[in-house]
Each structure stands twice: as C-alpha cells, then as structure tokens.
Tab-separated table of C-alpha atoms and ligand atoms in Angstrom:
chain	number	residue	atom	x	y	z
O	22	MET	CA	73.369	-51.348	130.025
O	23	ASP	CA	73.710	-53.679	133.062
O	24	THR	CA	75.364	-52.375	136.136
O	25	PHE	CA	79.063	-53.252	136.486
O	26	ASP	CA	80.495	-54.617	139.602
O	27	LEU	CA	83.535	-52.440	139.079
O	28	ILE	CA	84.424	-49.424	136.963
O	29	VAL	CA	88.178	-48.912	136.646
O	30	LEU	CA	89.097	-45.273	135.676
O	31	GLY	CA	92.512	-45.463	134.131
O	32	GLY	CA	94.154	-48.293	132.075
O	33	GLY	CA	97.760	-48.072	133.387
O	34	PRO	CA	99.560	-50.752	135.417
O	35	THR	CA	97.095	-50.273	138.326
O	36	GLY	CA	94.011	-50.249	136.130
O	37	TYR	CA	94.672	-53.007	133.694
O	38	ASN	CA	96.104	-55.403	136.287
O	39	ALA	CA	93.155	-54.711	138.710
O	40	ALA	CA	90.667	-55.228	135.806
O	41	GLU	CA	92.432	-58.518	135.034
O	42	ARG	CA	92.257	-59.691	138.646
O	43	ALA	CA	88.621	-58.548	139.055
O	44	GLY	CA	87.567	-60.237	135.655
O	45	ALA	CA	89.348	-63.386	136.736
O	46	ALA	CA	87.415	-63.437	139.953
O	47	GLY	CA	84.099	-63.067	138.085
O	48	LEU	CA	83.370	-59.321	138.642
O	49	LYS	CA	81.769	-57.647	135.846
O	50	THR	CA	84.427	-54.999	135.081
O	51	VAL	CA	84.871	-52.113	132.715
O	52	VAL	CA	88.225	-50.285	132.324
O	53	ILE	CA	88.257	-46.801	130.934
O	54	GLU	CA	91.302	-45.392	129.126
O	55	LYS	CA	91.581	-42.162	127.140
O	56	ARG	CA	95.043	-42.797	125.563
O	57	ALA	CA	96.427	-46.289	125.345
O	58	LEU	CA	96.155	-49.311	127.606
O	59	GLY	CA	99.321	-49.652	129.570
O	60	GLY	CA	99.428	-46.016	130.659
O	61	VAL	CA	102.666	-44.110	131.269
O	62	CYS	CA	104.543	-47.261	132.228
O	63	LEU	CA	104.074	-49.104	129.035
O	64	ASN	CA	103.798	-46.259	126.604
O	65	GLU	CA	106.119	-43.563	127.807
O	66	GLY	CA	107.884	-44.728	130.884
O	67	CYS	CA	109.223	-47.939	132.299
O	68	ILE	CA	109.109	-50.033	129.192
O	69	PRO	CA	110.151	-47.751	126.371
O	70	SER	CA	113.018	-46.311	128.589
O	71	LYS	CA	114.171	-49.894	129.092
O	72	ALA	CA	114.288	-50.578	125.359
O	73	LEU	CA	116.400	-47.451	124.821
O	74	LEU	CA	118.644	-48.270	127.763
O	75	TYR	CA	119.253	-51.701	126.341
O	76	SER	CA	120.273	-50.352	122.986
O	77	GLY	CA	122.605	-48.084	124.816
O	78	LYS	CA	124.044	-51.082	126.710
O	79	VAL	CA	124.581	-53.081	123.551
O	80	TYR	CA	126.331	-50.044	121.947
O	81	ASN	CA	128.523	-49.632	125.185
O	82	TYR	CA	129.530	-53.364	124.845
O	83	THR	CA	130.998	-52.644	121.447
O	84	LYS	CA	132.968	-49.840	122.980
O	85	THR	CA	134.273	-51.649	126.093
O	86	CYS	CA	134.627	-55.175	124.749
O	87	ASP	CA	138.380	-54.896	124.294
O	88	HIS	CA	138.620	-55.581	128.036
O	89	TYR	CA	137.254	-59.017	127.292
O	90	GLY	CA	139.445	-59.819	124.396
O	91	VAL	CA	136.928	-58.894	121.703
O	92	HIS	CA	137.654	-56.167	119.200
O	93	VAL	CA	134.888	-54.269	117.328
O	94	THR	CA	135.567	-51.414	115.064
O	95	GLY	CA	133.133	-49.016	113.420
O	96	SER	CA	130.115	-49.592	115.557
O	97	SER	CA	127.542	-46.763	115.484
O	98	ILE	CA	124.152	-45.936	116.892
O	99	ASP	CA	121.123	-45.501	114.574
O	100	GLN	CA	118.784	-43.511	116.788
O	101	GLN	CA	115.817	-43.806	114.416
O	102	ALA	CA	116.205	-47.656	114.479
O	103	VAL	CA	116.505	-47.521	118.331
O	104	VAL	CA	113.267	-45.646	118.608
O	105	ALA	CA	111.495	-47.854	115.983
O	106	ARG	CA	112.397	-50.949	117.978
O	107	LYS	CA	111.208	-49.281	121.207
O	108	ASN	CA	107.915	-48.570	119.443
O	109	LYS	CA	107.683	-52.212	118.337
O	110	VAL	CA	108.271	-53.478	121.915
O	111	VAL	CA	105.613	-51.064	123.215
O	112	LYS	CA	103.038	-52.063	120.575
O	113	THR	CA	103.553	-55.734	121.290
O	114	LEU	CA	102.891	-55.203	124.944
O	115	VAL	CA	99.978	-52.875	124.543
O	116	SER	CA	98.226	-55.367	122.239
O	117	GLY	CA	98.946	-58.145	124.818
O	118	ILE	CA	96.996	-56.130	127.393
O	119	GLY	CA	94.088	-55.820	124.997
O	120	MET	CA	94.044	-59.605	124.589
O	121	SER	CA	94.245	-60.113	128.295
O	122	MET	CA	91.160	-57.889	128.901
O	123	LYS	CA	89.285	-60.145	126.430
O	124	LYS	CA	90.434	-63.309	128.173
O	125	TYR	CA	89.187	-62.059	131.449
O	126	GLY	CA	85.924	-60.785	130.043
O	127	VAL	CA	86.730	-57.080	130.917
O	128	THR	CA	84.997	-54.324	128.856
O	129	VAL	CA	87.345	-51.760	127.524
O	130	ALA	CA	85.899	-48.224	127.010
O	131	GLU	CA	88.197	-46.130	124.977
O	132	GLY	CA	87.825	-42.445	125.617
O	133	GLU	CA	88.003	-39.848	128.425
O	134	GLY	CA	85.970	-40.890	131.458
O	135	MET	CA	83.930	-38.146	133.368
O	136	ILE	CA	82.396	-38.997	136.689
O	137	LEU	CA	78.790	-37.837	136.718
O	138	GLY	CA	77.990	-38.657	140.246
O	139	ARG	CA	76.107	-41.430	142.156
O	140	THR	CA	72.664	-42.894	141.827
O	141	ALA	CA	70.862	-45.667	143.693
O	142	GLU	CA	72.389	-48.193	141.267
O	143	GLY	CA	75.884	-47.054	141.673
O	144	PHE	CA	78.601	-44.554	140.431
O	145	GLN	CA	78.182	-43.176	136.911
O	146	VAL	CA	80.907	-42.458	134.589
O	147	GLU	CA	80.395	-41.173	131.049
O	148	VAL	CA	82.687	-42.011	128.157
O	149	ASN	CA	81.998	-40.560	124.736
O	150	GLY	CA	78.259	-40.255	125.474
O	151	THR	CA	77.876	-43.717	127.045
O	152	VAL	CA	77.183	-43.842	130.749
O	153	TYR	CA	78.596	-46.749	132.714
O	154	THR	CA	77.215	-47.500	136.101
O	155	GLY	CA	79.243	-49.378	138.693
O	156	ARG	CA	78.696	-50.617	142.275
O	157	ASN	CA	82.377	-49.868	142.864
O	158	LEU	CA	84.770	-47.383	141.397
O	159	LEU	CA	88.581	-47.760	141.345
O	160	ILE	CA	90.315	-44.458	140.481
O	161	CYS	CA	93.727	-44.996	138.935
O	162	THR	CA	94.346	-41.923	136.880
O	163	GLY	CA	98.037	-41.867	137.628
O	164	SER	CA	100.395	-38.960	137.642
O	165	ALA	CA	101.772	-36.233	135.466
O	166	PRO	CA	105.209	-34.504	135.298
O	167	VAL	CA	105.708	-31.582	137.673
O	168	VAL	CA	106.409	-28.415	135.700
O	169	PRO	CA	107.581	-25.724	138.063
O	170	PRO	CA	107.057	-21.942	137.213
O	171	ILE	CA	110.542	-21.442	135.996
O	172	PRO	CA	110.683	-18.733	133.407
O	173	GLY	CA	110.873	-20.106	129.953
O	174	LEU	CA	110.048	-23.795	130.876
O	175	ARG	CA	106.490	-23.875	129.746
O	176	GLU	CA	107.357	-22.048	126.430
O	177	GLY	CA	110.229	-24.553	125.927
O	178	LEU	CA	107.734	-27.345	126.397
O	179	LYS	CA	105.443	-25.920	123.699
O	180	ASP	CA	108.214	-25.377	121.167
O	181	GLY	CA	109.960	-28.799	121.807
O	182	PHE	CA	113.229	-27.355	123.356
O	183	VAL	CA	112.085	-28.804	126.698
O	184	MET	CA	111.001	-32.403	127.031
O	185	THR	CA	109.292	-34.589	129.664
O	186	ASN	CA	109.540	-38.375	130.071
O	187	ARG	CA	107.314	-38.615	126.987
O	188	GLU	CA	109.253	-36.673	124.346
O	189	VAL	CA	112.737	-37.825	125.441
O	190	LEU	CA	111.873	-41.362	124.461
O	191	ASP	CA	110.955	-40.372	120.937
O	192	LEU	CA	114.004	-38.139	119.930
O	193	GLU	CA	115.012	-39.213	116.449
O	194	LYS	CA	118.265	-37.256	116.603
O	195	ILE	CA	120.712	-37.576	119.447
O	196	PRO	CA	121.187	-34.005	120.976
O	197	GLU	CA	124.717	-32.878	121.129
O	198	LYS	CA	124.138	-31.157	124.469
O	199	LEU	CA	121.407	-32.381	126.768
O	200	VAL	CA	120.693	-30.615	129.986
O	201	VAL	CA	118.626	-32.663	132.483
O	202	ILE	CA	116.871	-30.768	135.342
O	203	GLY	CA	116.498	-33.170	138.282
O	204	GLY	CA	118.941	-35.983	139.125
O	205	GLY	CA	116.236	-38.496	140.131
O	206	VAL	CA	115.255	-41.745	138.505
O	207	ILE	CA	114.077	-40.497	135.126
O	208	GLY	CA	116.888	-37.870	134.871
O	209	LEU	CA	119.651	-40.538	135.694
O	210	GLU	CA	118.278	-43.199	133.366
O	211	MET	CA	117.999	-40.731	130.421
O	212	ALA	CA	121.358	-39.187	131.261
O	213	CYS	CA	122.888	-42.733	131.168
O	214	TYR	CA	121.321	-43.534	127.709
O	215	TYR	CA	122.104	-40.137	126.023
O	216	SER	CA	125.628	-39.915	127.391
O	217	THR	CA	126.353	-43.543	126.241
O	218	VAL	CA	125.170	-42.692	122.734
O	219	GLY	CA	127.237	-39.595	122.482
O	220	SER	CA	125.455	-36.500	123.970
O	221	HIS	CA	127.303	-34.257	126.322
O	222	VAL	CA	124.990	-34.383	129.383
O	223	THR	CA	124.728	-31.907	132.258
O	224	VAL	CA	122.519	-32.906	135.279
O	225	ILE	CA	121.319	-30.005	137.420
O	226	GLU	CA	120.128	-31.140	140.809
O	227	MET	CA	118.826	-29.103	143.650
O	228	LEU	CA	119.982	-31.452	146.449
O	229	ASP	CA	123.602	-32.163	147.320
O	230	HIS	CA	123.340	-35.734	145.977
O	231	ILE	CA	121.710	-37.591	143.048
O	232	ALA	CA	119.135	-40.484	143.196
O	233	GLY	CA	116.959	-39.018	145.967
O	234	PRO	CA	116.472	-41.459	148.855
O	235	THR	CA	119.032	-44.013	147.619
O	236	ASP	CA	121.818	-44.945	150.087
O	237	THR	CA	124.294	-42.042	149.641
O	238	GLU	CA	127.286	-44.265	149.295
O	239	ILE	CA	125.636	-46.027	146.386
O	240	SER	CA	124.464	-42.938	144.780
O	241	GLY	CA	127.995	-41.532	145.233
O	242	ILE	CA	129.451	-44.553	143.397
O	243	LEU	CA	126.953	-44.108	140.540
O	244	MET	CA	127.773	-40.539	140.297
O	245	LYS	CA	131.550	-41.235	140.021
O	246	ASN	CA	130.922	-43.809	137.324
O	247	TYR	CA	128.889	-41.283	135.429
O	248	GLN	CA	131.475	-38.541	135.835
O	249	LYS	CA	133.934	-40.968	134.264
O	250	LEU	CA	131.502	-41.231	131.306
O	251	GLY	CA	131.607	-37.479	131.036
O	252	ILE	CA	128.384	-36.469	132.563
O	253	ASP	CA	128.634	-33.096	134.324
O	254	PHE	CA	126.818	-32.841	137.613
O	255	LYS	CA	125.756	-29.608	139.094
O	256	LEU	CA	124.618	-30.385	142.653
O	257	GLY	CA	123.007	-27.961	145.057
O	258	CYS	CA	122.045	-25.895	142.088
O	259	LYS	CA	118.707	-24.112	141.376
O	260	VAL	CA	117.454	-23.598	137.865
O	261	THR	CA	116.455	-20.000	137.350
O	262	ALA	CA	115.458	-19.796	133.744
O	263	VAL	CA	115.235	-21.774	130.558
O	264	LYS	CA	116.225	-19.718	127.498
O	265	ASP	CA	117.004	-20.217	123.937
O	266	GLY	CA	119.833	-22.744	123.841
O	267	LYS	CA	120.687	-22.654	127.440
O	268	VAL	CA	119.595	-23.386	131.035
O	269	CYS	CA	120.513	-20.711	133.674
O	270	TYR	CA	121.084	-21.868	137.191
O	271	GLU	CA	122.395	-20.593	140.510
O	272	GLU	CA	125.479	-22.210	141.962
O	273	ASN	CA	126.844	-20.801	145.299
O	274	GLY	CA	124.959	-17.532	144.694
O	275	LYS	CA	126.461	-17.173	141.248
O	276	GLU	CA	124.517	-17.076	137.972
O	277	MET	CA	125.717	-19.800	135.610
O	278	GLU	CA	124.662	-21.123	132.265
O	279	ALA	CA	124.653	-24.583	130.722
O	280	PRO	CA	124.389	-24.660	126.986
O	281	ALA	CA	121.634	-27.004	125.606
O	282	ASP	CA	120.182	-28.368	122.354
O	283	LYS	CA	117.534	-30.085	124.422
O	284	VAL	CA	116.471	-29.977	127.961
O	285	LEU	CA	114.687	-32.809	129.957
O	286	CYS	CA	112.574	-31.660	132.913
O	287	SER	CA	112.416	-34.627	135.312
O	288	ILE	CA	111.871	-33.063	138.766
O	289	GLY	CA	109.085	-35.458	139.978
O	290	ARG	CA	105.465	-36.210	139.291
O	291	ARG	CA	102.165	-35.223	140.839
O	292	ALA	CA	98.955	-37.152	141.255
O	293	VAL	CA	96.217	-36.498	138.563
O	294	THR	CA	93.122	-35.790	140.656
O	295	GLU	CA	91.451	-33.027	138.557
O	296	GLY	CA	89.590	-32.828	135.219
O	297	PHE	CA	87.385	-36.055	135.586
O	298	GLY	CA	84.726	-35.014	137.929
O	299	LEU	CA	86.215	-36.413	141.203
O	300	GLU	CA	84.853	-33.526	143.109
O	301	LYS	CA	81.233	-34.610	142.415
O	302	LEU	CA	81.801	-37.504	144.872
O	303	GLY	CA	83.433	-35.584	147.566
O	304	VAL	CA	86.559	-37.749	147.617
O	305	TYR	CA	89.186	-36.323	149.943
O	306	VAL	CA	92.410	-35.261	148.177
O	307	GLU	CA	95.617	-34.042	149.855
O	308	ARG	CA	98.512	-34.031	147.356
O	309	GLY	CA	96.863	-37.350	146.125
O	310	ILE	CA	93.627	-39.244	146.942
O	311	LYS	CA	93.834	-40.265	150.465
O	312	THR	CA	93.351	-43.974	151.040
O	313	ASP	CA	93.611	-46.442	153.871
O	314	GLU	CA	95.517	-49.858	153.884
O	315	GLN	CA	92.615	-51.381	151.771
O	316	MET	CA	92.916	-48.593	149.232
O	317	ARG	CA	89.508	-47.317	150.292
O	318	THR	CA	88.952	-43.619	150.047
O	319	ASN	CA	86.629	-41.579	152.382
O	320	VAL	CA	83.667	-42.349	150.047
O	321	ALA	CA	82.261	-45.977	150.467
O	322	GLY	CA	82.668	-47.920	147.290
O	323	VAL	CA	85.376	-45.603	145.896
O	324	TYR	CA	88.955	-46.904	145.812
O	325	ALA	CA	92.182	-45.220	144.637
O	326	ALA	CA	95.424	-47.083	143.780
O	327	GLY	CA	98.752	-46.253	141.952
O	328	ASP	CA	100.348	-42.922	141.535
O	329	VAL	CA	97.028	-41.086	142.015
O	330	ASN	CA	97.343	-41.598	145.836
O	331	GLY	CA	100.756	-40.170	145.802
O	332	VAL	CA	102.308	-42.692	148.197
O	333	SER	CA	104.904	-44.656	146.180
O	334	MET	CA	104.894	-43.737	142.498
O	335	LEU	CA	106.144	-47.049	141.086
O	336	ALA	CA	104.397	-49.391	138.733
O	337	HIS	CA	104.966	-52.465	140.932
O	338	THR	CA	103.479	-50.688	143.974
O	339	ALA	CA	100.527	-49.842	141.679
O	340	TYR	CA	99.955	-53.472	140.707
O	341	ARG	CA	99.775	-54.533	144.348
O	342	GLU	CA	97.628	-51.639	145.476
O	343	GLY	CA	95.189	-52.434	142.641
O	344	GLU	CA	95.043	-56.088	143.709
O	345	VAL	CA	94.459	-55.000	147.407
O	346	ALA	CA	91.494	-52.909	146.228
O	347	VAL	CA	90.024	-55.769	144.236
O	348	ASN	CA	90.505	-58.248	147.086
O	349	THR	CA	88.725	-55.736	149.367
O	350	ILE	CA	85.808	-55.499	146.990
O	351	LEU	CA	85.710	-59.273	146.826
O	352	GLY	CA	85.506	-59.409	150.700
O	353	LYS	CA	88.909	-61.088	150.975
O	354	LYS	CA	91.240	-59.935	153.861
O	355	ASP	CA	94.145	-57.988	152.405
O	356	ARG	CA	96.251	-55.027	153.447
O	357	MET	CA	98.895	-52.749	151.574
O	358	ARG	CA	102.344	-52.800	153.019
O	359	TYR	CA	105.074	-50.596	151.932
O	360	ASN	CA	108.158	-51.781	153.873
O	361	ALA	CA	109.463	-54.275	151.323
O	362	ILE	CA	108.868	-52.475	147.964
O	363	PRO	CA	112.009	-52.685	145.813
O	364	SER	CA	113.273	-49.743	143.909
O	365	VAL	CA	115.506	-49.921	140.886
O	366	ILE	CA	117.399	-47.419	138.747
O	367	TYR	CA	118.197	-49.030	135.316
O	368	THR	CA	121.375	-47.259	134.810
O	369	ASN	CA	124.592	-49.019	133.770
O	370	PRO	CA	125.413	-50.275	136.451
O	371	GLU	CA	121.975	-50.923	137.868
O	372	VAL	CA	120.958	-49.814	141.388
O	373	GLY	CA	118.507	-52.091	143.326
O	374	ALA	CA	117.332	-51.391	146.782
O	375	VAL	CA	114.645	-52.405	149.151
O	376	GLY	CA	113.764	-51.500	152.777
O	377	GLU	CA	115.572	-49.280	155.222
O	378	THR	CA	118.919	-47.645	154.438
O	379	GLU	CA	121.365	-47.274	157.355
O	380	ALA	CA	120.354	-43.630	157.503
O	381	SER	CA	116.539	-44.230	157.492
O	382	ALA	CA	116.859	-46.927	159.989
O	383	LYS	CA	118.842	-44.799	162.439
O	384	ALA	CA	116.400	-41.892	161.945
O	385	LYS	CA	113.651	-44.325	163.116
O	386	GLY	CA	115.798	-45.154	166.193
O	387	LEU	CA	116.426	-48.796	165.095
O	388	ASP	CA	119.585	-50.509	166.340
O	389	VAL	CA	121.147	-51.769	163.227
O	390	GLU	CA	124.297	-53.529	161.945
O	391	VAL	CA	125.465	-52.792	158.389
O	392	VAL	CA	127.417	-55.448	156.430
O	393	LYS	CA	129.086	-54.080	153.353
O	394	LEU	CA	130.806	-56.126	150.677
O	395	PRO	CA	132.379	-55.281	147.336
O	396	MET	CA	130.535	-57.082	144.433
O	397	ALA	CA	133.935	-58.672	143.565
O	398	TYR	CA	133.122	-61.191	146.199
O	399	SER	CA	131.003	-62.698	143.447
O	400	GLY	CA	132.976	-64.733	140.856
O	401	ARG	CA	130.431	-64.113	138.130
O	402	TYR	CA	130.507	-60.361	138.772
O	403	LEU	CA	134.300	-60.319	138.529
O	404	ALA	CA	134.199	-62.304	135.354
O	405	GLU	CA	131.639	-60.057	133.675
O	406	ASN	CA	132.520	-56.617	135.044
O	407	GLU	CA	136.026	-55.610	134.244
O	408	GLY	CA	136.975	-52.607	136.418
O	409	GLY	CA	133.457	-52.842	138.270
O	410	ASN	CA	133.152	-50.995	141.600
O	411	GLY	CA	129.747	-52.269	142.794
O	412	ILE	CA	128.928	-52.923	146.383
O	413	VAL	CA	126.168	-54.555	148.409
O	414	LYS	CA	124.962	-53.354	151.849
O	415	VAL	CA	122.812	-55.319	154.026
O	416	VAL	CA	121.075	-53.616	156.978
O	417	VAL	CA	120.165	-55.896	159.795
O	418	ASP	CA	117.965	-55.320	162.859
O	419	LYS	CA	120.102	-56.218	165.715
O	420	LYS	CA	117.209	-56.764	168.136
O	421	TYR	CA	115.296	-59.274	165.972
O	422	HIS	CA	118.281	-60.447	163.844
O	423	ARG	CA	116.250	-59.776	160.638
O	424	VAL	CA	117.067	-58.080	157.349
O	425	LEU	CA	115.662	-54.584	157.194
O	426	GLY	CA	117.210	-53.467	153.956
O	427	VAL	CA	119.446	-54.476	150.998
O	428	HIS	CA	121.079	-51.918	148.641
O	429	MET	CA	123.300	-52.819	145.738
O	430	ILE	CA	124.938	-51.251	142.718
O	431	ALA	CA	125.763	-53.788	140.136
O	432	ASN	CA	124.347	-55.207	137.018
O	433	TYR	CA	121.482	-57.659	137.656
O	434	ALA	CA	120.646	-55.709	140.815
O	435	ALA	CA	117.201	-55.094	139.378
O	436	GLU	CA	116.603	-58.817	138.889
O	437	ILE	CA	118.155	-59.840	142.268
O	438	ILE	CA	116.559	-57.372	144.537
O	439	TYR	CA	113.199	-59.134	144.779
O	440	GLY	CA	114.933	-61.950	146.721
O	441	ALA	CA	115.851	-59.363	149.424
O	442	ALA	CA	112.273	-58.086	149.360
O	443	LEU	CA	111.167	-61.595	150.195
O	444	MET	CA	113.602	-61.691	153.103
O	445	ILE	CA	112.082	-58.612	154.475
O	446	GLU	CA	108.458	-59.413	153.707
O	447	THR	CA	108.670	-62.915	155.236
O	448	GLU	CA	110.601	-61.472	158.280
O	449	MET	CA	112.821	-64.593	158.242
O	450	CYS	CA	115.715	-64.381	160.765
O	451	ILE	CA	119.311	-64.415	159.659
O	452	ASP	CA	119.976	-67.980	160.794
O	453	ASN	CA	117.159	-69.283	158.638
O	454	LEU	CA	118.290	-67.166	155.634
O	455	LYS	CA	121.733	-68.761	155.922
O	456	GLU	CA	120.126	-72.118	155.042
O	457	ILE	CA	118.923	-70.872	151.667
O	458	VAL	CA	120.873	-72.191	148.781
O	459	PHE	CA	121.878	-69.654	146.087
O	460	PRO	CA	122.991	-70.766	142.618
O	461	HIS	CA	126.731	-70.671	142.024
O	462	PRO	CA	128.285	-68.684	140.315
O	463	THR	CA	125.886	-65.845	140.408
O	464	VAL	CA	125.927	-62.158	141.272
O	465	CYS	CA	123.153	-62.692	143.869
O	466	GLU	CA	125.414	-64.973	145.944
O	467	VAL	CA	127.096	-61.835	147.339
O	468	ILE	CA	123.944	-61.318	149.523
O	469	ARG	CA	124.409	-64.778	150.929
O	470	GLU	CA	128.133	-63.886	151.638
O	471	ALA	CA	126.997	-60.757	153.401
O	472	LEU	CA	124.475	-62.694	155.575
O	473	PHE	CA	127.384	-64.846	156.903
O	474	ASP	CA	129.224	-61.752	157.874
O	475	VAL	CA	126.420	-60.576	160.179
O	476	LYS	CA	127.562	-60.813	163.770
S	518	NAI	P1	112.343	-38.017	141.126
S	518	NAI	O1	111.379	-37.696	142.292
S	518	NAI	O2	112.764	-39.399	141.158
S	518	NAI	O3	113.511	-37.058	141.055
S	518	NAI	C1	113.312	-35.654	140.887
S	518	NAI	C2	114.692	-34.980	141.278
S	518	NAI	O4	114.514	-33.564	140.862
S	518	NAI	C3	114.974	-34.963	142.761
S	518	NAI	O5	116.255	-35.409	142.993
S	518	NAI	C4	114.800	-33.461	143.231
S	518	NAI	O6	115.599	-33.136	144.180
S	518	NAI	C5	115.064	-32.724	141.939
S	518	NAI	N1	114.522	-31.461	141.798
S	518	NAI	C6	113.289	-31.045	142.198
S	518	NAI	N2	113.034	-29.815	141.804
S	518	NAI	C7	114.173	-29.333	141.250
S	518	NAI	C8	114.629	-28.095	140.585
S	518	NAI	N3	113.837	-27.095	140.501
S	518	NAI	N4	115.904	-28.082	140.095
S	518	NAI	C9	116.708	-29.154	140.130
S	518	NAI	N5	116.412	-30.314	140.684
S	518	NAI	C10	115.113	-30.456	141.185
S	518	NAI	O7	111.384	-37.674	139.911
S	518	NAI	P2	111.568	-38.177	138.423
S	518	NAI	O8	112.967	-38.581	138.009
S	518	NAI	O9	110.990	-37.150	137.594
S	518	NAI	O10	110.728	-39.498	138.271
S	518	NAI	C11	109.305	-39.332	138.511
S	518	NAI	C12	108.673	-40.674	139.010
S	518	NAI	O11	108.722	-41.761	138.134
S	518	NAI	C13	109.253	-41.047	140.390
S	518	NAI	O12	108.347	-41.222	141.329
S	518	NAI	C14	109.966	-42.324	140.024
S	518	NAI	O13	109.932	-43.251	141.132
S	518	NAI	C15	109.219	-42.844	138.779
S	518	NAI	N6	110.089	-43.616	137.975
S	518	NAI	C16	110.554	-44.742	138.304
S	518	NAI	C17	111.443	-45.404	137.562
S	518	NAI	C18	112.096	-46.782	138.085
S	518	NAI	O14	111.452	-47.287	138.984
S	518	NAI	N7	113.171	-47.194	137.491
S	518	NAI	C19	111.933	-44.890	136.248
S	518	NAI	C20	111.350	-43.592	136.034
S	518	NAI	C21	110.490	-43.044	136.836
C-alpha cells in the first residue's frame, strides 16, 4: 500500500473534520475509527442530547402554552419514540460523514488502530491486520468519562443502575427518580430533559455552585429556574457510595441518602491516551497529549487535537485544532487560540458564554467594566418568553475599550454567542462595534443595547 500523507487516528469531530480538510487540500489521508464515524459528539454526546432536549422542549411547550393563549390537553411523552427519533438523526449525520469522506477522497479504515512504531517511510498503524504507513500522524482519540473510585459505582455501571453520557441517551423508560452526580454541562442538560419529562431529579455537586466556570450570577439564575421545575440541588456535597436504589452523600459532615431508580455519573472526562500504542513513539503525555500552538507533539510529524490534549473538551474547539494541525502539515501559517471559544449549555433556557467573566478578568488583573441588562430589553425575548428572567453581561476591557467576554442566559443564546466570539476574535473596539446593524426584533439586539451602555 502507498504511503499516506496523513493518518488520522480517531473519527470524531476532530478526526473527520481534519480528514475532510486534508483530503480537500490534496493530502492522501486515511481516517481510522473503531466504533462509528462522528465519535462521541455525533453518536453519544452533542447531537443525540440535542435531539432529546428538543423533544423535551416541545413537550414543555404543551405544558406552558396557556401563557400564550393556546390550550393543549392530554399531551404525553413517548420516550421510545423520542429515542427512535434521536437514533434517526444520528444515523443521518453519521452516513453524511461517510459520504463526505468519499467526496474528499479520504480512506476510511474501520477497526481499532494500533500504533506499531516508525520506519523510514513513516508512522505505522495497524487496523485489523492491515498496516497503514503515514508521513504524518494526527492523534484524536478523544476522551472517556471519569469514573472515580466511589464504592458501588463501577458495579452499578456494570449492572445498568449507573449510566454515563452514553446510556442516559438510550433510556427507553423515564426513571421515576434520577440522581445526577456532577452539576456540570452533561449533568445539567440531562437533568433538564428528564425533569421536563417527569423524573424527580436530584443533582449532587461537589462545588458550591453548578455549571463550573460559568458566570456565577448566570449559573445562579439557571439553578433557580431549575429549582422551580422541581430539581433538587445538593451543593457542596460529596458522594460516598452508590448502593442498590440510592446514592449516599455527605452534606455538612452528615451522611445523607438520595433514592434513585437510575444514576447518571457526569463528573468530567479524561483524555484517552492509552491502549493504542502511543508509548511506542515516545509522545509526551501529562493529563493529555502535550501540544504547542500548532498542535505539534514533542515527536516531529505527530500531532494531537481535540479532547485528547485535555485543553478544551469541546467539539468546536476540536474542529479548529484539527484544522490548525492540517494547515501546519500543509506548511500554512496558523495558530490555535483559545480566548474566543464559545461555550453553551443547551438547557431551557440556554446559557451561552464566550471570553472572560468578570471574575476571571479580575483574577488576571484586568481593569474591566461590566454592563448587565435584563433580556427583557429585547422585544422579541419579551414576546416569546413569558415570565423569563434572562440576562446578558458584557465584560469590557477599560484600557483598550474592547469586549473581553459576553455571558447570557436566554433561549437562542447558543445561536447568538458566535457573534460575541467574533467581537473578541477580531478585537474590534466598542465604537466600531456600535456601527454594526443588528436585525430587529431579535434576541441578539440586547448585546447591541449593552454596547451602548458602555461608558
Ligand atoms: P464537567 O466538567 O462539565 O462537570 C463535572 C462536574 O462534576 C463539575 O461541576 C465538578 O465539580 C463535579 N464533580 C466532580 N467530581 C464530583 C464528585 N465526586 N461528586 C460530585 N460532583 C463532582 O463534566 P461533564 O458534565 O461530565 O461533561 C464532560 C465534558 O463534556 C465537558 O468537558 C464538557 O465541556 C463536554 N460537554 C459539552 C457540552 C456542551 O458544550 N454543551 C455538552 C456535554 C458535554
């Protein structure tokens, strides 16, 4: 077999997108995938969770539409149909990736890739007895859920009582009582869906707030909305054991219990750096594969991008990192930057954020002004969100008069936030940003309003 220009190990968002870009640029490329193209994002993460959450949203509309003068009686949720639709969406997208690989002339090797080492021709990776040789190697083996040594957790995972992001998307029966360990992104999105469709949900979180690095005022609003929905939050609590039908945790030094039919373990993910022969190349690993701004590892010709480098475990970061790696291989000047990467929580309401929060900016010693507005400044928001309590916060660098961060809680935030990322990425000053025309009436206009309030 001819030598490839690029071997891509892992067909998730990093891998398939990088392979597409490499193929389009004329590089002879092979992508190796052991499960399904699309990786966690498409098969058991971003996309399927959005399908579930949308079903939950539609169901919620039928419960709240009285506010809008629409009366619906007798609506119900059919969980099997929800999961079947989710599977249909996933299947369509996965086959789309297969077609895209064909379009760009990328070879797809199905099976587990094992790095054999390096010869004069290049890096060698074996898949089901076939050895692929490549001048460059892009490692994008992703991440796996963290499973801490809590007594009973591993046993629970084996017998189905405990779930990870994978199993929680395939439940055909809505659990009466769901306990979520970890109030981060996965925990909150799934708590949102299952409480909307009728589960009693308890979220046990180690920190004193939910949603990790999110602006704490915004995560506080999200939590209040959820509490109204009936979700029980146990903050500052440590899980001590998972037993039949319950989760034991410590609250202020006292042993407590939360009854559960199912438990979701969502306490973070770790880079997958073992089990595929990485050690044979001497690639440096420290919590993830260490890379520079061009996604190069310490071994010439070996690149790593996506969750496997442990920097920013988001599919959209992964896309860009993979592109930086491919551009570097092509000899184009490119550099990975992390200061304008949006983050989104697809709860109802959604949270969208990009850049510095007031707290993170101050921790860096930056002199900032924060403009905060209620989302009710937007006519469209008011028309469509009866009783909504969303806000937007714009963090501005006083010295350079530029946007450093935008944080919002409101529906459509996920779709709007890229505009704020553009403001940060292009480093436009506030006076120039004020000249941008936003469509009216829209929810995003509230950002324009906030810009006009900057001193
Ligand atoms: P996460 O890092 O977002 O949240 C984990 C939470 O668990 C943290 O709040 C942490 O304090 C808490 N925790 C850790 N150990 C604990 C313990 N023993 N007991 C109680 N709480 C504990 O991780 P999560 O939610 O599992 O998500 C994994 C990854 O997937 C993240 O990197 C996330 O960015 C990504 N993801 C992104 C989505 C999005 O962009 N919308 C959606 C889903 C996942």
